[in-house]
């Protein structure tokens, strides 16, 4: 992130602009929505600028900017649409202590003005660091259509009520109150006018003050294979509401970024063969925070019901008398299959498929190995890297054909996803030679389908 987004307090601040043409007009239309005192320097200003000056919406100086004119200003815009003049005025402004924006010149600007969705006092700023103005405008248009025009008045009324709402305890009680107001009671009351909205707020606060402390709750959430775009909407809502997020090490940073900023993030460190927090400690953490009234999200890679030790955690939550819900995620097997263009089952090939873990296959009985060794059998083997040589030997020993296809997918759904197509007979040494460092899943009985063409298509779509 090159440009850090901030909101500058313009109430009573002085903002100076040099220029009188189209670029100046575009900036002034936006700046006049602020509470800043605007000074415009232009020897030949557009008629609209003159009109705004006559209406006392800005102060017009009919001359070029000179030294001393920017002293005390918070922001300065160079909008003369002439490179040498913009450089001259920007130099003056920088020396005199203002933050400088040179219109349409990202390299020489200390700040940029984003595309803005205005539902005053709610403001949404959209920036692309100058890379894609068309994209910023498209996002702005989409948000304009989604955000109701009543959002601004509701926010103004709510802002005036904030001091009253401080009677509620910090954290979840206040969040629940404001959520009820903005997404339920407020919009319904606003249809009857502002007075009805004020009355609805009073009633809502009385109701929330009379509530007993809300009990804690636990959501067991699947984060999917790693790509944030594969996260379910329900999972995103859970992360947005969470007070505490207890996550596995394989949950990606991009997904953790979606958690509420104030949420406590705890790394439980569960990863195959690595150092980790004990399961008992994780159970205790979940229960402890939920008993304190927190909304806890236990965030697991893939789907929590697949090799996620979910039962142990649910039993601990149940024993503590706490409520919970399961939010399924896309399991790694499904994402890996999509990545190689294959189906887990296929008519005429296999009517069943297995999901296995490499940790437990050493306990397979002979009949299980014989079944898996039959032609047409398909399996997704999680955490199978370290057990690959053992699995290969057992399957070959029980009659599996050496030419049986095997595909290993590393870093599933990530930008660094890697696919290794091999056969059972060549699984070792191919797997060792690949020097995998990331989490990987083995697809037994399946080969990649035209992987190069498939990847090319996916890149075009994205």
XYZ file of C-alpha atoms in Angstrom:
462
model
C 0.000 0.000 0.000
C 1.751 3.142 -1.211
C -1.002 5.573 -0.227
C -2.384 5.153 3.282
C -6.067 6.162 3.397
C -6.978 8.783 6.002
C -9.820 11.263 6.475
C -8.606 14.843 7.000
C -10.631 17.132 9.255
C -11.474 20.106 7.023
C -13.796 21.945 9.434
C -12.335 25.455 9.608
C -9.251 24.386 7.656
C -7.931 26.369 4.713
C -7.591 24.647 1.332
C -5.871 26.428 -1.551
C -6.232 25.655 -5.250
C -4.333 27.130 -8.163
C -6.141 26.951 -11.514
C -9.334 28.032 -13.202
C -10.102 25.453 -15.890
C -11.731 22.040 -16.107
C -9.350 20.337 -13.669
C -9.987 23.051 -11.090
C -13.755 22.778 -11.569
C -13.690 19.023 -10.966
C -11.757 19.378 -7.711
C -13.823 22.328 -6.478
C -17.114 20.498 -6.934
C -15.795 17.916 -4.486
C -14.092 20.363 -2.105
C -17.225 22.487 -1.759
C -18.889 19.518 -0.038
C -16.422 19.950 2.826
C -16.409 22.534 5.626
C -13.078 23.994 4.479
C -12.394 27.630 3.635
C -11.458 27.571 -0.072
C -9.029 29.981 -1.724
C -8.724 29.829 -5.510
C -5.961 31.559 -7.467
C -6.708 31.975 -11.198
C -6.013 34.868 -13.565
C -8.718 33.660 -15.969
C -11.246 31.611 -13.976
C -14.155 29.692 -15.493
C -17.586 31.308 -15.204
C -18.715 28.718 -12.643
C -15.842 29.610 -10.337
C -16.818 33.276 -10.550
C -20.429 32.351 -9.696
C -19.326 30.291 -6.681
C -17.196 33.220 -5.493
C -20.186 35.573 -5.811
C -22.211 33.089 -3.743
C -19.471 33.188 -1.068
C -18.787 29.482 -1.474
C -15.091 30.234 -2.049
C -12.670 33.164 -2.183
C -11.381 33.969 -5.666
C -8.048 35.743 -6.270
C -7.828 36.820 -9.912
C -4.088 36.373 -10.243
C -1.409 33.684 -10.270
C -0.373 32.146 -6.993
C 2.749 33.576 -5.382
C 4.905 33.021 -2.288
C 2.990 33.437 0.961
C -0.398 32.514 -0.502
C -0.421 28.955 0.865
C 0.917 29.703 4.346
C -1.381 28.149 6.964
C -3.244 25.934 4.478
C -3.859 22.259 5.198
C -4.147 21.101 1.586
C -3.052 22.490 -1.766
C -4.157 21.521 -5.268
C -2.087 22.400 -8.318
C -4.688 22.407 -11.114
C -3.360 24.784 -13.767
C -3.071 21.957 -16.336
C 0.385 23.234 -17.229
C 3.348 21.177 -16.064
C 5.720 24.061 -15.423
C 3.115 26.182 -13.614
C 1.957 23.206 -11.559
C 5.559 22.509 -10.563
C 6.043 26.171 -9.572
C 2.930 26.411 -7.406
C 3.458 22.963 -5.876
C 6.960 24.024 -4.872
C 5.607 27.106 -3.100
C 2.939 25.051 -1.296
C 5.415 22.402 -0.150
C 7.771 25.037 1.295
C 4.834 26.682 3.092
C 3.806 23.439 4.795
C 0.723 22.221 2.941
C 0.134 18.697 1.666
C 0.297 18.923 -2.118
C -1.775 17.294 -4.835
C -0.794 17.910 -8.442
C -3.842 16.999 -10.507
C -3.204 14.008 -12.801
C 0.388 13.764 -11.596
C 0.653 10.917 -9.099
C 4.453 10.964 -8.871
C 4.655 14.600 -7.661
C 1.646 14.421 -5.294
C 1.971 13.950 -1.540
C -1.658 12.790 -1.398
C -4.400 11.756 -3.792
C -8.123 12.414 -3.769
C -10.078 9.158 -4.062
C -13.394 8.515 -5.724
C -16.017 9.211 -3.071
C -19.479 7.877 -2.299
C -21.120 10.609 -0.258
C -23.843 9.710 2.238
C -22.812 12.453 4.636
C -21.713 11.782 7.356
C -21.030 8.333 5.884
C -18.237 8.619 3.337
C -16.755 5.778 1.308
C -13.401 6.495 -0.336
C -12.148 4.355 -3.240
C -8.558 4.528 -4.404
C -6.521 2.562 -6.929
C -3.247 4.523 -6.459
C -3.748 5.940 -9.928
C -3.601 2.536 -11.590
C -7.224 2.160 -12.631
C -9.456 5.262 -12.442
C -12.077 3.486 -14.552
C -12.243 0.689 -11.979
C -12.625 3.206 -9.140
C -15.537 4.845 -10.957
C -17.180 1.457 -11.540
C -16.902 0.566 -7.842
C -18.275 3.990 -6.925
C -21.286 3.503 -9.218
C -21.941 0.081 -7.710
C -21.791 1.397 -4.147
C -23.965 4.398 -5.023
C -26.648 1.978 -6.194
C -26.336 -0.254 -3.112
C -26.287 2.359 -0.335
C -29.719 3.868 0.340
C -30.068 7.646 0.333
C -31.531 7.378 3.856
C -28.175 6.164 5.163
C -26.878 9.722 5.624
C -29.832 11.013 7.685
C -29.858 7.822 9.764
C -26.142 8.274 10.489
C -26.617 11.953 11.431
C -29.380 11.042 13.887
C -27.293 8.186 15.257
C -24.239 10.420 15.644
C -26.222 12.833 17.817
C -27.342 9.896 19.946
C -23.894 8.410 20.548
C -23.449 10.029 23.965
C -26.739 8.486 25.150
C -25.617 5.078 23.853
C -22.515 5.275 26.067
C -24.788 4.067 28.876
C -24.343 0.627 27.332
C -21.171 -1.346 28.145
C -18.333 -1.284 25.615
C -18.035 -4.038 23.036
C -20.775 -6.388 22.005
C -23.719 -4.648 23.817
C -23.065 -1.394 21.946
C -22.478 -3.174 18.648
C -25.766 -5.047 19.012
C -27.576 -1.785 19.769
C -26.203 0.023 16.729
C -26.763 -2.995 14.495
C -30.414 -3.041 15.572
C -30.682 0.671 14.840
C -29.015 0.794 11.421
C -30.333 -2.449 10.006
C -33.778 -2.776 11.587
C -35.395 -0.195 13.871
C -33.883 2.881 12.207
C -34.878 2.229 8.577
C -38.391 1.186 9.640
C -38.882 4.289 11.783
C -37.391 6.648 9.181
C -40.287 5.951 6.806
C -42.399 7.942 9.290
C -39.937 10.846 9.548
C -37.022 12.019 11.659
C -39.082 12.541 14.810
C -40.216 8.919 14.713
C -36.589 7.859 14.279
C -35.527 9.753 17.423
C -38.350 8.101 19.367
C -37.352 4.679 17.997
C -33.796 5.238 19.225
C -35.030 6.065 22.720
C -37.164 2.915 22.839
C -34.353 0.799 21.428
C -31.865 2.046 24.030
C -34.325 1.360 26.858
C -34.793 -2.178 25.546
C -31.057 -2.844 25.265
C -30.327 -1.400 28.719
C -32.879 -3.811 30.172
C -31.262 -6.812 28.490
C -29.257 -9.255 30.488
C -25.676 -9.788 29.339
C -25.805 -11.771 26.113
C -24.244 -15.223 26.439
C -21.209 -16.017 24.360
C -21.475 -17.947 21.126
C -19.048 -19.981 19.010
C -19.006 -20.243 15.236
C -16.888 -23.054 13.796
C -15.987 -21.533 10.437
C -14.313 -23.060 7.410
C -11.960 -20.602 5.722
C -11.738 -22.660 2.539
C -8.492 -23.596 0.795
C -6.915 -20.145 1.120
C -8.263 -17.877 -1.616
C -10.414 -15.166 0.059
C -12.750 -15.236 -2.949
C -13.687 -18.818 -2.020
C -14.851 -17.776 1.456
C -18.622 -18.082 1.915
C -20.783 -15.040 2.613
C -21.832 -16.539 5.927
C -18.179 -16.978 6.913
C -17.470 -13.344 6.083
C -20.398 -12.212 8.239
C -19.126 -14.326 11.134
C -15.658 -12.754 10.855
C -17.203 -9.308 10.743
C -19.072 -9.952 14.018
C -16.328 -11.823 15.877
C -14.855 -10.578 19.136
C -12.236 -13.362 19.148
C -10.839 -15.342 16.208
C -8.946 -18.519 17.099
C -7.342 -19.660 13.853
C -5.153 -22.422 12.495
C -1.740 -21.653 11.037
C -2.891 -22.565 7.527
C -5.522 -19.807 7.478
C -4.128 -17.161 5.112
C -3.325 -13.605 6.085
C -5.717 -12.318 3.402
C -8.610 -14.065 5.157
C -7.551 -12.873 8.615
C -7.610 -9.338 7.207
C -11.380 -9.736 6.841
C -11.873 -10.051 10.594
C -13.199 -7.071 12.515
C -10.297 -4.719 13.280
C -11.000 -4.791 17.013
C -11.174 -8.593 17.170
C -8.568 -10.500 19.167
C -6.677 -12.868 16.821
C -5.190 -16.003 18.403
C -2.964 -18.370 16.420
C -3.759 -21.914 17.556
C -0.941 -23.245 15.378
C -2.588 -26.466 14.232
C -0.619 -27.825 11.285
C 0.369 -31.340 10.360
C 3.657 -32.517 11.925
C 4.451 -29.028 13.242
C 4.649 -27.568 16.727
C 1.183 -26.628 17.876
C -1.055 -25.700 20.752
C -2.564 -28.812 22.327
C -6.150 -29.637 21.486
C -7.078 -29.350 25.166
C -5.646 -25.822 25.280
C -7.605 -24.858 22.184
C -10.804 -26.229 23.710
C -10.144 -24.238 26.875
C -9.480 -21.033 24.921
C -12.724 -21.330 22.985
C -14.766 -21.962 26.123
C -13.001 -19.309 28.213
C -13.660 -16.481 25.733
C -17.230 -17.554 25.000
C -18.005 -17.756 28.719
C -16.841 -14.138 28.991
C -19.657 -13.239 26.574
C -17.565 -13.052 23.406
C -18.622 -14.083 19.928
C -15.851 -16.556 19.147
C -14.969 -17.683 15.642
C -12.945 -20.889 15.552
C -11.448 -20.505 12.081
C -10.203 -23.645 10.375
C -8.625 -24.213 6.975
C -10.878 -25.850 4.382
C -14.071 -27.239 5.888
C -14.259 -27.673 9.673
C -15.987 -31.048 9.327
C -13.092 -32.595 7.381
C -10.073 -33.566 9.529
C -10.680 -30.521 11.712
C -11.070 -32.284 15.106
C -14.407 -30.522 15.215
C -16.162 -33.042 17.467
C -13.715 -32.500 20.312
C -14.234 -28.747 20.210
C -18.020 -28.990 19.886
C -18.158 -31.350 22.845
C -16.177 -28.874 24.968
C -18.542 -26.063 23.972
C -21.609 -28.211 24.655
C -20.259 -29.251 28.059
C -19.908 -25.549 28.950
C -23.569 -24.954 28.010
C -22.695 -22.581 25.163
C -24.387 -22.226 21.793
C -22.527 -22.903 18.554
C -22.999 -23.079 14.808
C -21.010 -24.674 11.991
C -20.234 -22.592 8.916
C -18.997 -24.966 6.199
C -16.133 -24.056 3.884
C -14.812 -25.343 0.588
C -12.604 -28.271 1.488
C -9.131 -28.566 -0.033
C -10.125 -31.648 -2.041
C -12.866 -29.774 -3.904
C -10.551 -26.859 -4.675
C -7.748 -29.180 -5.808
C -10.121 -31.074 -8.109
C -11.302 -27.794 -9.605
C -7.679 -26.764 -10.068
C -6.860 -29.834 -12.191
C -10.169 -29.862 -14.060
C -11.400 -33.180 -12.704
C -14.478 -34.593 -11.010
C -14.312 -36.663 -7.831
C -16.816 -39.173 -9.218
C -17.570 -40.168 -12.784
C -20.218 -42.475 -14.173
C -18.631 -45.714 -15.333
C -15.390 -45.052 -13.448
C -16.222 -44.801 -9.749
C -19.466 -44.507 -7.812
C -17.697 -43.703 -4.562
C -14.622 -41.723 -3.536
C -12.577 -41.597 -0.365
C -11.264 -38.724 1.722
C -8.293 -39.965 3.740
C -5.538 -38.552 5.899
C -1.938 -39.653 5.525
C -1.622 -39.637 9.306
C -3.902 -42.653 9.725
C -3.186 -44.860 6.719
C -0.584 -46.904 8.556
C -3.486 -48.381 10.504
C -5.254 -49.625 7.355
C -6.215 -53.298 7.317
C -5.306 -55.486 4.328
C -8.851 -55.417 2.977
C -8.811 -51.594 2.949
C -5.563 -51.519 0.973
C -6.971 -54.134 -1.448
C -10.114 -52.079 -1.988
C -8.141 -48.893 -2.644
C -5.847 -50.784 -5.052
C -8.675 -51.774 -7.409
C -8.853 -50.129 -10.872
C -10.973 -46.982 -10.959
C -10.661 -46.159 -7.247
C -10.275 -42.461 -6.427
C -9.134 -40.861 -3.175
C -8.137 -37.460 -1.844
C -5.326 -37.920 0.671
C -4.764 -35.024 3.069
C -1.424 -34.547 4.833
C 0.111 -37.309 2.748
C 3.557 -35.882 1.910
C 5.485 -37.608 4.681
C 3.567 -40.879 4.248
C 3.830 -40.932 0.429
C 6.517 -43.632 0.211
C 4.607 -45.866 2.630
C 1.330 -45.341 0.720
C 3.042 -46.093 -2.598
C 4.572 -49.295 -1.286
C 1.374 -50.586 0.282
C -0.752 -49.920 -2.798
C 1.738 -51.599 -5.146
C 2.050 -54.535 -2.763
C -1.744 -55.020 -2.846
C -1.942 -55.041 -6.617
C -2.450 -51.420 -7.671
C -1.221 -50.749 -11.208
C 2.034 -48.731 -11.314
C 0.528 -46.575 -14.085
C -2.349 -45.428 -11.823
C -2.363 -41.614 -12.074
C -1.541 -39.559 -8.992
C -1.672 -35.775 -8.784
C -0.217 -33.642 -5.986
C -1.528 -30.085 -5.607
C 0.507 -27.724 -3.429
C -0.739 -24.378 -2.012
C -4.240 -25.043 -3.284
C -6.079 -22.008 -4.717
C -3.167 -19.666 -4.008
C -1.239 -17.606 -6.530
C 1.660 -20.030 -5.962
C -0.419 -23.183 -6.518
C 1.670 -25.957 -8.068
C 0.457 -29.184 -9.671
C 2.622 -32.302 -10.036
C 1.161 -35.034 -12.218
C 2.771 -38.452 -11.850
C 1.902 -42.149 -11.484
C 1.847 -44.460 -8.513
C 5.023 -46.140 -9.750
C 6.817 -42.794 -10.006
C 5.303 -41.134 -6.927
C 8.683 -41.494 -5.368
C 11.086 -40.091 -6.582
C 8.844 -37.467 -8.324
C 7.491 -36.161 -5.028
C 10.946 -35.822 -3.463
C 12.319 -34.156 -6.587
C 9.483 -31.589 -6.506
C 10.781 -30.321 -3.111
C 7.356 -29.231 -1.886
C 7.426 -26.692 0.935
C 3.746 -25.763 1.233
C 0.680 -27.745 2.289
C -0.250 -30.312 -0.349
C -3.039 -32.758 -1.131
C -2.674 -35.997 -3.072
C -5.344 -37.033 -5.587
C -5.025 -40.775 -6.140
C -6.484 -42.135 -9.376
C -6.745 -38.767 -11.125
C -4.504 -36.934 -13.586
C -4.580 -33.199 -14.439
C -6.802 -32.415 -17.386
C -5.110 -30.075 -19.870
C -3.700 -28.094 -16.971
C -2.005 -25.434 -19.088
C -5.180 -24.625 -21.008
C -7.216 -24.650 -17.817
C -4.871 -22.253 -16.017
C -4.901 -19.931 -19.010
C -8.698 -19.848 -18.960
C -8.809 -19.171 -15.211
C -6.407 -16.255 -15.603
C -8.601 -14.755 -18.331
C -11.698 -15.056 -16.136
C -9.992 -13.473 -13.131
